[in-house]
Amino acid sequence: MRRILELRQLDANGGVRHDSGDPVVVVGSGLAGLLVALRAAPEGPIVLITKTALGEGNSIYAQGGIAAAIGPEDHIGAHLRDTLAAGAGLCDPGIVAATVAAGPESIAILQALGVPFDRAGGRLALGREGAHSADRIVHAGGDSTGARVIEALQRALRADPRIELREHTRVREILVREGHVRGVVTEGPAGELRSIGARAVVLATGGAGHLFSRTTNPVTATGDGVALAAHAGAAIADLEMVQFHPTALAAGASPLPLISEAVRGEGGYLRDPDGRRFMLDEHPLAELGPRDVVARAVARTALASNGEVTLDLTHLDAESVHRRFPTVSGVCADVGLDLARDLIPVTPAAHYAIGGVLADLSGRTTLLGLYAIGECAATGLHGANRLASNSLLEAAVMAVRCADDLATGSGEWKVCDPVALPSPAMRTMPDSDGRSVPELMWAAMGLEREEDSMRGALATIERRRASAPPATSGELTLAWLSLTAARHRAESRGAHFRHDLPTDRAEWAHRIAWLGGRPYRVATSDHHAHHIALAEEAA
Ligand SMILES: Cc1cc2nc3c(=O)[nH]c(=O)nc-3n(C[C@H](O)[C@H](O)[C@H](O)COP(=O)(O)OP(=O)(O)OC[C@H]3O[C@@H](n4cnc5c(N)ncnc54)[C@H](O)[C@@H]3O)c2cc1C
């Protein structure tokens, strides 16, 4: 570690021109974007920009629900403990404590906006998911929680005249002048470019599953917000941490339908091509082991046998299987399979982006006027591994906090000067690798990584960056940053598994942020003071 990065203290308006007529621009219309727009609307004009139809994004596909410690047998301390345990030593304890404490209030806010959460016995029905020590998953419409949440928020948003909506419009660039975010450049449905001035820009752009050739994420999840923020000079963190789901339906092209953990929870077995229950040898909990352990075992088994891993429910009562899992039964039926009677081919797939734009719980980034909330942000809540159903919680908590911060602009905002990404070195070698970026990333930075293949993929990405047309530069930036981060972390921890360095190491028990292509250690610090301390470390 060499020097402490100089962070400047500014109040939220930063002593720079503040035109109160300028709107707040919100980018994205998942849970995070819709909720921040609704909560911030009373304080001034909002322009909500979203690249497809309103509401399309990861949120609408969420099945399980939202984690909140509201059950009679549950308490905030238990939710905190479970989250820290999943995070494998990288969680920011202050962020975890504040997020889980805000869980019950977040559920109440969503209910007040019309989300019809499922009820049982006169109170909210609570489900249990892997690695939670209590029943604490609030859900709506059974396994259609995301769809019910987004429907309610969309309804509220369309009824609010203070929010100007621009659908099928993509943000292409964040405008920065004198170290302060001033607006965005957008590309409209007919390809027209336009700039919009803004007093603040809130990125709520979701995940990045499509950086990998196998993903459960819808096509919107291309990590745009992270690439936009990196180009604008903001710090990015934890990109080596990608959560892979063990069981996506291995049929057709990405996105691959998710087969939730609950199916294994109900008694489903994973079998290798010879019909063996290989998870019995892998973990004491067999099919119900931790998500990353099961995902790696599925990938390894498929590779070693050069065949298909399947999910087997044929020993269970067919009628109750179909009744219990209507959504999963439906997606299997779409490809000609009967969930209860056939062996269902499964594959791991990129599912959740733990890393993103370095932000505090209000979404403040290291760049004045730029906020990042929801899946595109990296707050330290998830550490090295996300606990199931904590991501919708994070999106809701951050949206509420961000709206409060936009309203009051209170407190000092510690910022770094924007730092440009290094330009790729010009290469004379032609790019002979015919694979797409997602194929390269799946091969080099999928469930198991090692130095040689990551170095090779990075060289290819750098060659392509040197000659990339602007339209593809976001994907290449994200791939470059992710590979750089994964190579830098010389250990295995949580979702980051390197088979050349298969154990964790005490000297790596900290988060790493990247600014202008250089690594910094993220100190856990007082999020109430909007203070994220960074210390440069050896590259
Ligand atoms: C199949 C599936 C099941 C899941 N189940 C659960 C669950 O049960 N519980 C849980 O907690 N989490 C779950 N998750 C994760 C969770 O859904 C996400 O983490 C969360 O919804 C992210 O919300 P968000 O608002 O940050 O992003 P999203 O909901 O992904 O919204 C991002 C928005 O940004 C827009 N956008 C992106 N780039 C641009 C751009 N350049 N310009 C304009 N607009 C842009 C997109 O169009 C989209 O509207 C699941 C995820 C998937 C894929």
Coordinates of C-alpha atoms and ligand atoms in Angstrom, one line a residue:
M1 CA 0.0 0.0 0.0
R2 CA 1.4 3.4 -0.9
R3 CA -0.5 6.5 -0.3
I4 CA -3.9 7.6 0.9
L5 CA -5.9 8.9 -2.0
E6 CA -6.8 12.5 -1.5
L7 CA -10.5 12.9 -1.1
R8 CA -11.9 16.4 -1.2
Q9 CA -14.7 17.4 1.1
L10 CA -17.5 19.3 -0.6
D11 CA -21.1 19.8 0.3
A12 CA -23.6 18.2 -2.0
N13 CA -23.7 21.2 -4.2
G14 CA -19.9 21.3 -4.2
G15 CA -19.7 25.1 -4.4
V16 CA -20.4 24.8 -8.1
R17 CA -23.2 26.4 -10.1
H18 CA -26.5 24.8 -9.0
D19 CA -29.3 25.5 -11.4
S20 CA -32.4 24.5 -9.5
G21 CA -34.3 24.3 -12.8
D22 CA -32.2 21.4 -13.9
P23 CA -33.8 18.0 -13.3
V24 CA -32.5 15.0 -11.6
V25 CA -31.9 12.4 -14.3
V26 CA -32.6 8.8 -13.2
V27 CA -31.3 6.1 -15.5
G28 CA -33.2 2.8 -15.4
S29 CA -36.7 1.6 -14.5
G30 CA -36.2 -1.5 -12.3
L31 CA -37.0 -1.4 -8.6
A32 CA -34.2 1.1 -7.8
G33 CA -35.0 3.6 -10.6
L34 CA -38.8 3.6 -10.2
L35 CA -38.6 3.9 -6.4
V36 CA -36.0 6.7 -6.4
A37 CA -38.0 8.7 -9.0
L38 CA -41.2 8.3 -7.0
R39 CA -39.6 9.4 -3.8
A40 CA -37.6 12.3 -5.2
A41 CA -40.4 13.7 -7.3
P42 CA -41.8 16.1 -4.7
E43 CA -38.5 18.0 -4.6
G44 CA -38.2 19.0 -8.2
P45 CA -38.3 17.8 -11.8
I46 CA -37.3 14.2 -12.6
V47 CA -36.5 12.8 -16.0
L48 CA -36.5 9.0 -16.0
I49 CA -34.7 7.5 -18.9
T50 CA -34.9 3.8 -19.7
K51 CA -33.5 1.9 -22.7
T52 CA -36.4 -0.4 -23.3
A53 CA -40.1 -0.3 -22.2
L54 CA -40.7 1.0 -18.7
G55 CA -40.1 -1.7 -16.0
E56 CA -38.1 -4.1 -18.2
G57 CA -34.9 -5.2 -16.3
N58 CA -33.8 -7.8 -13.7
S59 CA -36.3 -6.7 -11.1
I60 CA -39.4 -7.9 -13.0
Y61 CA -38.0 -11.5 -13.1
A62 CA -37.2 -11.8 -9.4
Q63 CA -38.9 -14.9 -8.1
G64 CA -38.0 -15.5 -4.5
G65 CA -38.7 -12.2 -2.8
I66 CA -37.2 -9.6 -0.5
A67 CA -35.4 -10.3 2.7
A68 CA -36.5 -8.4 5.8
A69 CA -36.4 -9.5 9.4
I70 CA -40.0 -9.0 10.3
G71 CA -41.1 -12.5 11.5
P72 CA -41.9 -13.2 15.1
E73 CA -39.0 -15.6 15.4
D74 CA -36.6 -13.3 13.6
H75 CA -34.5 -10.2 14.5
I76 CA -32.2 -7.7 12.7
G77 CA -29.1 -9.2 14.4
A78 CA -29.8 -12.6 12.8
H79 CA -30.2 -11.1 9.4
L80 CA -26.9 -9.2 9.9
R81 CA -25.1 -12.4 11.0
D82 CA -26.4 -14.4 8.0
T83 CA -25.4 -11.6 5.5
L84 CA -21.9 -11.3 7.0
A85 CA -21.4 -15.1 6.9
A86 CA -22.3 -15.3 3.2
G87 CA -20.0 -12.3 2.4
A88 CA -16.9 -14.4 3.3
G89 CA -15.0 -11.5 5.1
L90 CA -15.6 -8.7 2.6
C91 CA -18.8 -7.2 3.8
D92 CA -18.8 -3.6 5.1
P93 CA -20.4 -4.2 8.5
G94 CA -21.8 -0.7 8.8
I95 CA -23.5 -1.0 5.4
V96 CA -24.9 -4.4 6.3
A97 CA -26.2 -3.2 9.7
A98 CA -27.9 -0.1 8.2
T99 CA -29.4 -2.1 5.2
V100 CA -30.9 -4.9 7.3
A101 CA -32.2 -2.5 9.9
A102 CA -34.0 -0.6 7.1
G103 CA -35.7 -3.9 5.8
P104 CA -39.0 -3.7 7.6
E105 CA -39.5 0.0 6.7
S106 CA -38.7 -0.7 3.1
I107 CA -41.4 -3.4 3.0
A108 CA -43.9 -0.9 4.5
I109 CA -42.9 1.8 1.9
L110 CA -43.5 -0.7 -1.0
Q111 CA -46.9 -1.8 0.5
A112 CA -47.9 1.9 0.8
L113 CA -47.2 2.2 -2.9
G114 CA -49.5 -0.7 -3.6
V115 CA -47.4 -3.8 -3.7
P116 CA -49.7 -6.7 -2.8
F117 CA -47.4 -8.9 -0.7
D118 CA -48.7 -12.3 0.0
R119 CA -50.3 -12.8 3.5
A120 CA -51.0 -15.8 5.7
G121 CA -52.8 -15.9 9.1
G122 CA -53.4 -12.1 9.1
R123 CA -49.8 -11.0 8.5
L124 CA -47.2 -11.1 5.8
A125 CA -46.3 -14.6 4.6
L126 CA -42.6 -15.3 5.0
G127 CA -40.5 -17.8 3.1
R128 CA -37.1 -19.3 3.9
E129 CA -34.2 -19.4 1.4
G130 CA -30.7 -21.0 1.5
A131 CA -28.3 -19.6 4.2
H132 CA -31.1 -17.5 6.0
S133 CA -31.5 -18.7 9.6
A134 CA -35.1 -17.6 9.8
D135 CA -38.3 -17.3 7.7
R136 CA -37.8 -13.7 6.3
I137 CA -38.5 -13.7 2.5
V138 CA -41.4 -11.4 1.8
H139 CA -43.0 -12.4 -1.6
A140 CA -45.9 -11.4 -3.8
G141 CA -47.9 -13.6 -6.2
G142 CA -46.0 -16.7 -5.0
D143 CA -42.9 -16.8 -7.3
S144 CA -43.7 -13.6 -9.2
T145 CA -42.5 -11.1 -6.6
G146 CA -40.6 -8.9 -9.1
A147 CA -43.5 -8.6 -11.5
R148 CA -45.9 -7.6 -8.7
V149 CA -43.5 -5.0 -7.4
I150 CA -42.8 -3.5 -10.8
E151 CA -46.5 -3.4 -11.7
A152 CA -47.4 -1.4 -8.6
L153 CA -44.5 1.0 -9.0
Q154 CA -45.2 1.6 -12.7
R155 CA -48.8 2.4 -11.9
A156 CA -47.7 4.9 -9.3
L157 CA -45.1 6.4 -11.6
R158 CA -47.4 6.8 -14.6
A159 CA -49.8 8.7 -12.4
D160 CA -47.2 11.2 -11.3
P161 CA -47.1 14.2 -13.6
R162 CA -43.8 15.5 -12.0
I163 CA -41.9 12.6 -13.6
E164 CA -41.0 12.9 -17.3
L165 CA -40.5 9.5 -18.8
R166 CA -38.3 8.7 -21.8
E167 CA -38.6 5.1 -22.8
H168 CA -36.5 3.3 -25.5
T169 CA -33.8 5.9 -24.8
R170 CA -30.3 4.8 -23.8
V171 CA -27.8 6.9 -21.9
R172 CA -24.5 6.9 -23.8
E173 CA -22.4 9.2 -21.8
I174 CA -22.2 11.1 -18.5
L175 CA -21.2 14.7 -18.9
V176 CA -18.7 16.0 -16.4
R177 CA -17.3 19.5 -16.1
E178 CA -15.0 20.9 -13.4
G179 CA -15.3 17.6 -11.5
H180 CA -19.1 17.8 -11.3
V181 CA -21.6 15.8 -13.2
R182 CA -23.7 18.1 -15.5
G183 CA -25.9 15.8 -17.4
V184 CA -26.1 12.9 -19.9
V185 CA -26.0 12.2 -23.6
T186 CA -28.9 10.0 -24.7
E187 CA -29.6 8.0 -27.9
G188 CA -33.3 7.9 -28.8
P189 CA -35.3 5.2 -30.5
A190 CA -34.3 6.5 -34.0
G191 CA -30.6 6.8 -33.1
E192 CA -30.8 10.5 -32.4
L193 CA -28.3 11.9 -29.9
R194 CA -29.4 14.5 -27.4
S195 CA -27.8 16.1 -24.3
I196 CA -29.8 16.7 -21.1
G197 CA -28.5 19.0 -18.3
A198 CA -29.0 17.6 -14.8
R199 CA -28.2 18.7 -11.3
A200 CA -27.6 15.1 -10.4
V201 CA -27.6 11.8 -12.3
V202 CA -28.7 8.6 -10.6
L203 CA -27.6 5.4 -12.2
A204 CA -30.0 2.5 -11.6
T205 CA -28.9 0.5 -14.5
G206 CA -28.9 -3.0 -13.0
G207 CA -26.7 -6.0 -13.6
A208 CA -24.2 -7.2 -16.2
G209 CA -25.2 -10.9 -16.8
H210 CA -24.8 -10.5 -20.6
L211 CA -21.1 -10.0 -20.1
F212 CA -21.2 -13.8 -20.0
S213 CA -22.5 -16.1 -22.7
R214 CA -24.7 -17.9 -20.1
T215 CA -26.9 -15.8 -17.9
T216 CA -30.3 -15.7 -16.3
N217 CA -30.5 -12.0 -16.8
P218 CA -32.8 -10.3 -19.4
V219 CA -31.1 -8.5 -22.3
T220 CA -31.1 -5.1 -20.5
A221 CA -28.3 -6.4 -18.1
T222 CA -25.2 -5.3 -20.0
G223 CA -23.5 -3.3 -17.2
D224 CA -23.9 0.1 -19.0
G225 CA -23.9 2.1 -15.7
V226 CA -20.6 0.7 -14.6
A227 CA -18.9 1.4 -17.9
L228 CA -20.5 4.9 -18.1
A229 CA -19.3 5.7 -14.6
A230 CA -15.8 4.3 -15.3
H231 CA -15.5 6.5 -18.4
A232 CA -16.7 9.5 -16.4
G233 CA -13.9 8.9 -13.9
A234 CA -15.7 7.4 -10.9
A235 CA -14.3 4.5 -8.8
I236 CA -15.5 1.0 -9.6
A237 CA -15.3 -1.9 -7.0
D238 CA -15.6 -5.7 -6.5
L239 CA -15.9 -6.6 -10.2
E240 CA -14.2 -9.9 -9.7
M241 CA -17.3 -11.0 -7.6
V242 CA -19.9 -12.4 -10.0
Q243 CA -22.5 -14.7 -8.6
F244 CA -23.3 -17.7 -10.8
H245 CA -26.6 -19.6 -10.2
P246 CA -26.2 -23.4 -10.3
T247 CA -29.4 -24.3 -12.1
A248 CA -30.5 -22.4 -15.2
L249 CA -32.4 -24.5 -17.7
A250 CA -29.9 -25.5 -20.3
A251 CA -32.1 -25.0 -23.3
G252 CA -31.8 -22.3 -26.0
A253 CA -29.8 -19.1 -26.0
S254 CA -29.3 -16.6 -23.1
P255 CA -31.2 -15.5 -21.1
L256 CA -31.7 -19.0 -19.7
P257 CA -34.7 -19.5 -17.5
L258 CA -33.9 -19.8 -13.8
I259 CA -34.8 -23.0 -11.9
S260 CA -34.9 -21.7 -8.3
E261 CA -33.2 -23.3 -5.3
A262 CA -36.6 -24.1 -4.0
V263 CA -36.9 -26.9 -6.5
R264 CA -33.8 -28.6 -4.9
G265 CA -35.2 -27.6 -1.5
E266 CA -38.3 -29.7 -2.4
G267 CA -36.1 -32.7 -2.9
G268 CA -34.8 -32.4 -6.5
Y269 CA -31.5 -34.3 -7.1
L270 CA -28.6 -33.3 -9.4
R271 CA -27.3 -36.2 -11.5
D272 CA -24.3 -36.6 -13.7
P273 CA -24.6 -38.2 -17.2
D274 CA -24.3 -41.7 -15.6
G275 CA -27.2 -40.9 -13.2
R276 CA -24.9 -40.5 -10.1
R277 CA -25.9 -38.0 -7.4
F278 CA -22.5 -36.3 -7.5
M279 CA -23.3 -33.6 -4.9
L280 CA -23.2 -36.3 -2.2
D281 CA -19.4 -36.3 -2.6
E282 CA -19.1 -32.5 -2.8
H283 CA -20.8 -31.1 0.3
P284 CA -22.5 -32.4 3.5
L285 CA -25.7 -30.6 2.4
A286 CA -25.5 -32.2 -1.0
E287 CA -27.8 -30.4 -3.5
L288 CA -28.5 -27.7 -0.8
G289 CA -24.9 -26.7 -0.3
P290 CA -23.9 -23.0 -0.8
R291 CA -24.8 -21.6 -4.2
D292 CA -21.2 -21.1 -5.3
V293 CA -20.1 -24.7 -4.3
V294 CA -23.1 -26.3 -6.1
A295 CA -22.5 -24.1 -9.2
R296 CA -18.8 -25.0 -9.4
A297 CA -19.6 -28.7 -8.9
V298 CA -22.2 -28.7 -11.7
A299 CA -19.8 -27.0 -14.1
R300 CA -16.9 -29.3 -13.2
T301 CA -19.1 -32.4 -13.6
A302 CA -20.4 -31.3 -17.0
L303 CA -16.9 -30.6 -18.2
A304 CA -15.3 -33.8 -16.9
S305 CA -18.0 -36.0 -18.3
N306 CA -18.4 -33.9 -21.5
G307 CA -22.2 -34.4 -20.9
E308 CA -25.2 -33.0 -19.3
V309 CA -26.0 -32.5 -15.7
T310 CA -29.7 -33.0 -15.0
L311 CA -32.2 -32.1 -12.3
D312 CA -34.3 -35.1 -11.3
L313 CA -37.7 -34.8 -9.6
T314 CA -39.1 -38.1 -11.0
H315 CA -39.2 -39.6 -7.5
L316 CA -41.6 -36.9 -6.2
D317 CA -45.3 -36.7 -6.6
A318 CA -45.9 -35.2 -10.1
E319 CA -49.1 -33.4 -9.2
S320 CA -47.6 -31.6 -6.2
V321 CA -44.5 -30.7 -8.2
H322 CA -46.6 -28.9 -10.9
R323 CA -48.7 -27.3 -8.2
R324 CA -45.7 -26.0 -6.2
F325 CA -43.7 -24.7 -9.2
P326 CA -46.1 -23.4 -11.9
T327 CA -43.5 -20.9 -13.3
V328 CA -40.7 -23.5 -13.6
S329 CA -43.2 -26.2 -14.9
G330 CA -44.2 -23.6 -17.6
V331 CA -40.7 -22.8 -18.8
C332 CA -39.9 -26.6 -19.0
A333 CA -43.1 -27.2 -20.9
D334 CA -42.1 -24.4 -23.4
V335 CA -39.1 -26.6 -24.4
G336 CA -41.1 -29.9 -24.4
L337 CA -40.0 -31.1 -21.0
D338 CA -42.2 -32.2 -18.1
L339 CA -40.6 -31.0 -14.8
A340 CA -42.0 -34.0 -12.9
R341 CA -41.3 -36.8 -15.3
D342 CA -38.2 -35.8 -17.4
L343 CA -34.6 -35.3 -16.4
I344 CA -34.2 -31.5 -16.8
P345 CA -30.8 -30.4 -18.2
V346 CA -29.2 -27.6 -16.1
T347 CA -26.2 -25.4 -16.3
P348 CA -24.7 -22.7 -14.1
A349 CA -25.2 -19.1 -15.5
A350 CA -24.1 -15.6 -14.5
H351 CA -26.8 -14.3 -12.2
Y352 CA -25.9 -11.3 -10.1
A353 CA -23.2 -8.6 -10.3
I354 CA -21.9 -8.1 -6.8
G355 CA -19.4 -5.5 -8.1
G356 CA -20.3 -2.1 -9.6
V357 CA -19.9 1.6 -9.1
L358 CA -18.4 2.3 -5.6
A359 CA -21.1 3.9 -3.6
D360 CA -22.3 4.6 -0.1
L361 CA -25.8 3.6 1.0
S362 CA -27.3 6.8 -0.4
G363 CA -25.7 6.0 -3.7
R364 CA -23.1 8.7 -3.6
T365 CA -20.1 7.8 -5.7
T366 CA -16.6 9.3 -5.8
L367 CA -17.8 11.7 -8.4
L368 CA -19.7 14.8 -7.4
G369 CA -23.3 14.7 -8.6
L370 CA -23.2 11.0 -9.6
Y371 CA -25.3 8.5 -7.7
A372 CA -25.4 4.7 -8.3
I373 CA -28.1 2.6 -6.6
G374 CA -29.3 -1.0 -6.8
E375 CA -27.4 -3.8 -8.6
C376 CA -25.1 -1.4 -10.5
A377 CA -23.7 -0.1 -7.2
A378 CA -21.1 -1.7 -5.0
T379 CA -21.7 -0.8 -1.4
G380 CA -20.1 -3.7 0.4
L381 CA -23.4 -5.2 1.5
H382 CA -22.8 -8.5 -0.3
G383 CA -19.0 -8.8 0.4
A384 CA -17.7 -11.7 -1.7
N385 CA -21.1 -13.5 -2.0
R386 CA -24.7 -12.3 -2.1
L387 CA -27.2 -13.8 0.3
A388 CA -30.4 -14.7 -1.6
S389 CA -33.0 -11.9 -1.7
N390 CA -30.8 -9.3 -0.2
S391 CA -30.5 -7.6 -3.6
L392 CA -34.1 -6.3 -4.0
L393 CA -33.7 -5.2 -0.4
E394 CA -30.6 -3.2 -1.3
A395 CA -32.3 -1.7 -4.3
A396 CA -35.2 -0.5 -2.1
V397 CA -33.1 0.8 0.8
M398 CA -30.7 2.7 -1.5
A399 CA -33.5 4.3 -3.5
V400 CA -35.1 5.7 -0.4
R401 CA -31.8 6.9 1.0
C402 CA -30.8 8.4 -2.3
A403 CA -34.1 10.3 -2.7
D404 CA -33.6 11.7 0.9
D405 CA -30.1 12.8 -0.1
L406 CA -31.3 14.5 -3.3
A407 CA -33.9 16.4 -1.3
T408 CA -31.7 17.6 1.5
G409 CA -28.2 17.6 -0.2
S410 CA -27.0 17.5 3.4
G411 CA -23.6 16.7 4.6
E412 CA -20.2 16.8 3.0
W413 CA -19.5 14.6 0.0
K414 CA -16.0 13.3 -0.1
V415 CA -15.0 13.1 -3.7
C416 CA -11.9 12.2 -5.8
D417 CA -11.0 14.1 -8.9
P418 CA -12.3 12.1 -11.9
V419 CA -9.6 9.9 -13.3
A420 CA -9.7 8.9 -16.9
L421 CA -9.3 5.2 -17.9
P422 CA -5.9 4.4 -19.5
S423 CA -6.1 4.2 -23.3
P424 CA -5.5 0.8 -24.7
A425 CA -2.0 0.4 -26.2
M426 CA -2.1 0.3 -30.0
R427 CA -1.4 -3.3 -31.1
T428 CA 0.0 -4.4 -34.4
M429 CA -1.0 -8.1 -33.8
P430 CA -4.4 -8.9 -35.5
D431 CA -7.2 -10.2 -33.3
S432 CA -7.3 -13.9 -34.3
D433 CA -9.8 -14.9 -31.6
G434 CA -13.2 -15.4 -33.3
R435 CA -15.1 -15.6 -30.0
S436 CA -17.5 -12.9 -28.8
V437 CA -16.8 -11.0 -25.6
P438 CA -19.4 -13.0 -23.6
E439 CA -17.9 -16.3 -24.9
L440 CA -14.4 -15.1 -24.0
M441 CA -15.6 -14.0 -20.5
W442 CA -17.4 -17.3 -19.9
A443 CA -14.2 -19.2 -20.7
A444 CA -11.8 -17.0 -18.9
M445 CA -13.8 -15.5 -16.0
G446 CA -16.6 -18.0 -15.5
L447 CA -17.0 -20.1 -12.3
E448 CA -13.3 -21.2 -12.2
R449 CA -10.5 -18.9 -13.2
E450 CA -6.7 -19.1 -13.6
E451 CA -4.0 -16.6 -14.6
D452 CA -3.1 -17.9 -18.0
S453 CA -6.6 -17.8 -19.5
M454 CA -7.4 -14.5 -17.9
R455 CA -4.2 -13.0 -19.2
G456 CA -5.0 -14.3 -22.7
A457 CA -8.5 -12.9 -22.6
L458 CA -7.3 -9.6 -21.4
A459 CA -4.8 -9.3 -24.3
T460 CA -7.6 -10.0 -26.8
I461 CA -9.9 -7.4 -25.0
E462 CA -7.1 -4.8 -25.1
R463 CA -6.6 -5.4 -28.9
R464 CA -10.3 -4.9 -29.5
R465 CA -10.4 -1.8 -27.3
A466 CA -7.7 -0.2 -29.4
S467 CA -10.0 -0.4 -32.5
A468 CA -13.5 -0.5 -31.0
P469 CA -16.3 1.6 -32.4
P470 CA -17.9 3.6 -29.6
A471 CA -21.0 1.5 -29.6
T472 CA -19.1 -1.6 -28.3
S473 CA -16.7 0.3 -26.0
G474 CA -19.0 -0.2 -22.9
E475 CA -18.9 -4.0 -23.1
L476 CA -15.1 -4.0 -23.7
T477 CA -14.5 -1.5 -20.8
L478 CA -16.5 -3.7 -18.5
A479 CA -14.7 -6.9 -19.6
W480 CA -11.3 -5.2 -19.3
L481 CA -12.1 -3.9 -15.8
S482 CA -13.5 -7.3 -14.6
L483 CA -10.6 -9.3 -15.9
T484 CA -8.1 -6.8 -14.4
A485 CA -9.9 -7.1 -11.0
A486 CA -10.0 -10.9 -11.1
R487 CA -6.3 -11.2 -12.0
H488 CA -5.4 -8.8 -9.2
R489 CA -7.2 -10.7 -6.4
A490 CA -4.6 -13.5 -5.9
E491 CA -6.7 -15.8 -3.8
S492 CA -10.1 -17.6 -3.9
R493 CA -12.9 -16.1 -1.8
G494 CA -16.7 -16.4 -2.0
A495 CA -17.8 -16.1 -5.6
H496 CA -14.2 -15.6 -6.9
F497 CA -12.6 -19.0 -7.4
R498 CA -9.2 -19.5 -9.0
H499 CA -8.0 -23.0 -9.3
D500 CA -4.4 -21.8 -9.5
L501 CA -4.9 -20.1 -6.1
P502 CA -7.7 -22.2 -4.5
T503 CA -7.7 -20.9 -0.9
D504 CA -8.4 -17.5 0.7
R505 CA -5.5 -15.4 2.2
A506 CA -5.7 -13.1 5.2
E507 CA -3.8 -10.3 3.3
W508 CA -6.7 -10.2 0.7
A509 CA -9.5 -9.7 3.3
H510 CA -10.5 -6.3 1.9
R511 CA -12.4 -4.9 -1.0
I512 CA -10.7 -3.4 -3.9
A513 CA -11.7 -0.4 -6.0
W514 CA -10.3 0.8 -9.3
L515 CA -9.8 4.3 -10.3
G516 CA -8.2 5.3 -13.6
G517 CA -6.9 1.7 -14.0
R518 CA -5.2 1.7 -10.5
P519 CA -6.2 -0.5 -7.6
Y520 CA -7.2 1.0 -4.2
R521 CA -8.0 -0.7 -0.9
V522 CA -11.5 0.3 0.2
A523 CA -11.5 1.0 3.9
T524 CA -14.8 0.3 5.7
S525 CA -15.8 3.7 7.1
D526 CA -18.6 5.8 8.4
H527 CA -21.3 5.8 5.8
H528 CA -23.3 8.4 7.7
A529 CA -20.6 10.8 6.9
H530 CA -20.6 9.8 3.3
H531 CA -17.0 8.8 3.6
I532 CA -15.5 6.0 1.6
A533 CA -11.7 6.0 2.2
L534 CA -9.4 4.6 -0.5
A535 CA -5.8 3.8 -0.1
E536 CA -3.6 2.9 -3.1
E537 CA -2.2 -0.5 -3.2
A538 CA 0.5 -2.2 -5.3
A539 CA -0.8 -3.1 -8.8
Ligands
LIG1 C1 -34.2 -14.4 -12.9 C2 -33.8 -13.6 -11.7 C3 -34.4 -13.8 -10.4 C4 -34.0 -13.0 -9.3 N1 -34.6 -13.3 -8.1 C5 -34.4 -12.4 -7.1 C6 -35.0 -12.6 -5.8 O1 -35.9 -13.4 -5.7 N2 -34.7 -11.7 -4.8 C7 -33.7 -10.7 -4.9 O2 -33.5 -10.0 -4.0 N3 -33.1 -10.6 -6.1 C8 -33.4 -11.4 -7.2 N4 -32.7 -11.2 -8.3 C9 -31.8 -10.1 -8.5 C10 -32.6 -8.8 -8.5 O3 -33.7 -9.0 -9.4 C11 -31.8 -7.6 -9.0 O4 -30.6 -7.5 -8.3 C12 -32.6 -6.3 -8.8 O5 -33.9 -6.4 -9.4 C13 -31.9 -5.1 -9.5 O6 -32.7 -4.0 -9.5 P1 -32.2 -2.7 -10.2 O7 -33.3 -1.7 -10.2 O8 -30.9 -2.3 -9.7 O9 -31.9 -3.1 -11.8 P2 -32.9 -3.7 -13.0 O10 -34.2 -4.1 -12.4 O11 -32.1 -4.6 -13.7 O12 -33.2 -2.3 -13.8 C14 -32.2 -1.7 -14.6 C15 -32.8 -0.8 -15.5 O13 -31.8 0.1 -16.1 C16 -32.1 0.2 -17.5 N5 -30.9 0.5 -18.2 C17 -29.7 -0.2 -18.2 N6 -28.8 0.5 -18.9 C18 -29.4 1.6 -19.4 C19 -28.9 2.7 -20.2 N7 -27.7 2.8 -20.7 N8 -29.8 3.7 -20.5 C20 -31.1 3.7 -20.0 N9 -31.5 2.7 -19.3 C21 -30.7 1.7 -19.0 C22 -32.7 -1.2 -17.9 O14 -33.5 -1.1 -19.1 C23 -33.6 -1.4 -16.6 O15 -34.8 -0.7 -16.8 C24 -33.1 -12.0 -9.5 C25 -32.5 -11.7 -10.7 C26 -32.9 -12.5 -11.8 C27 -32.3 -12.2 -13.1

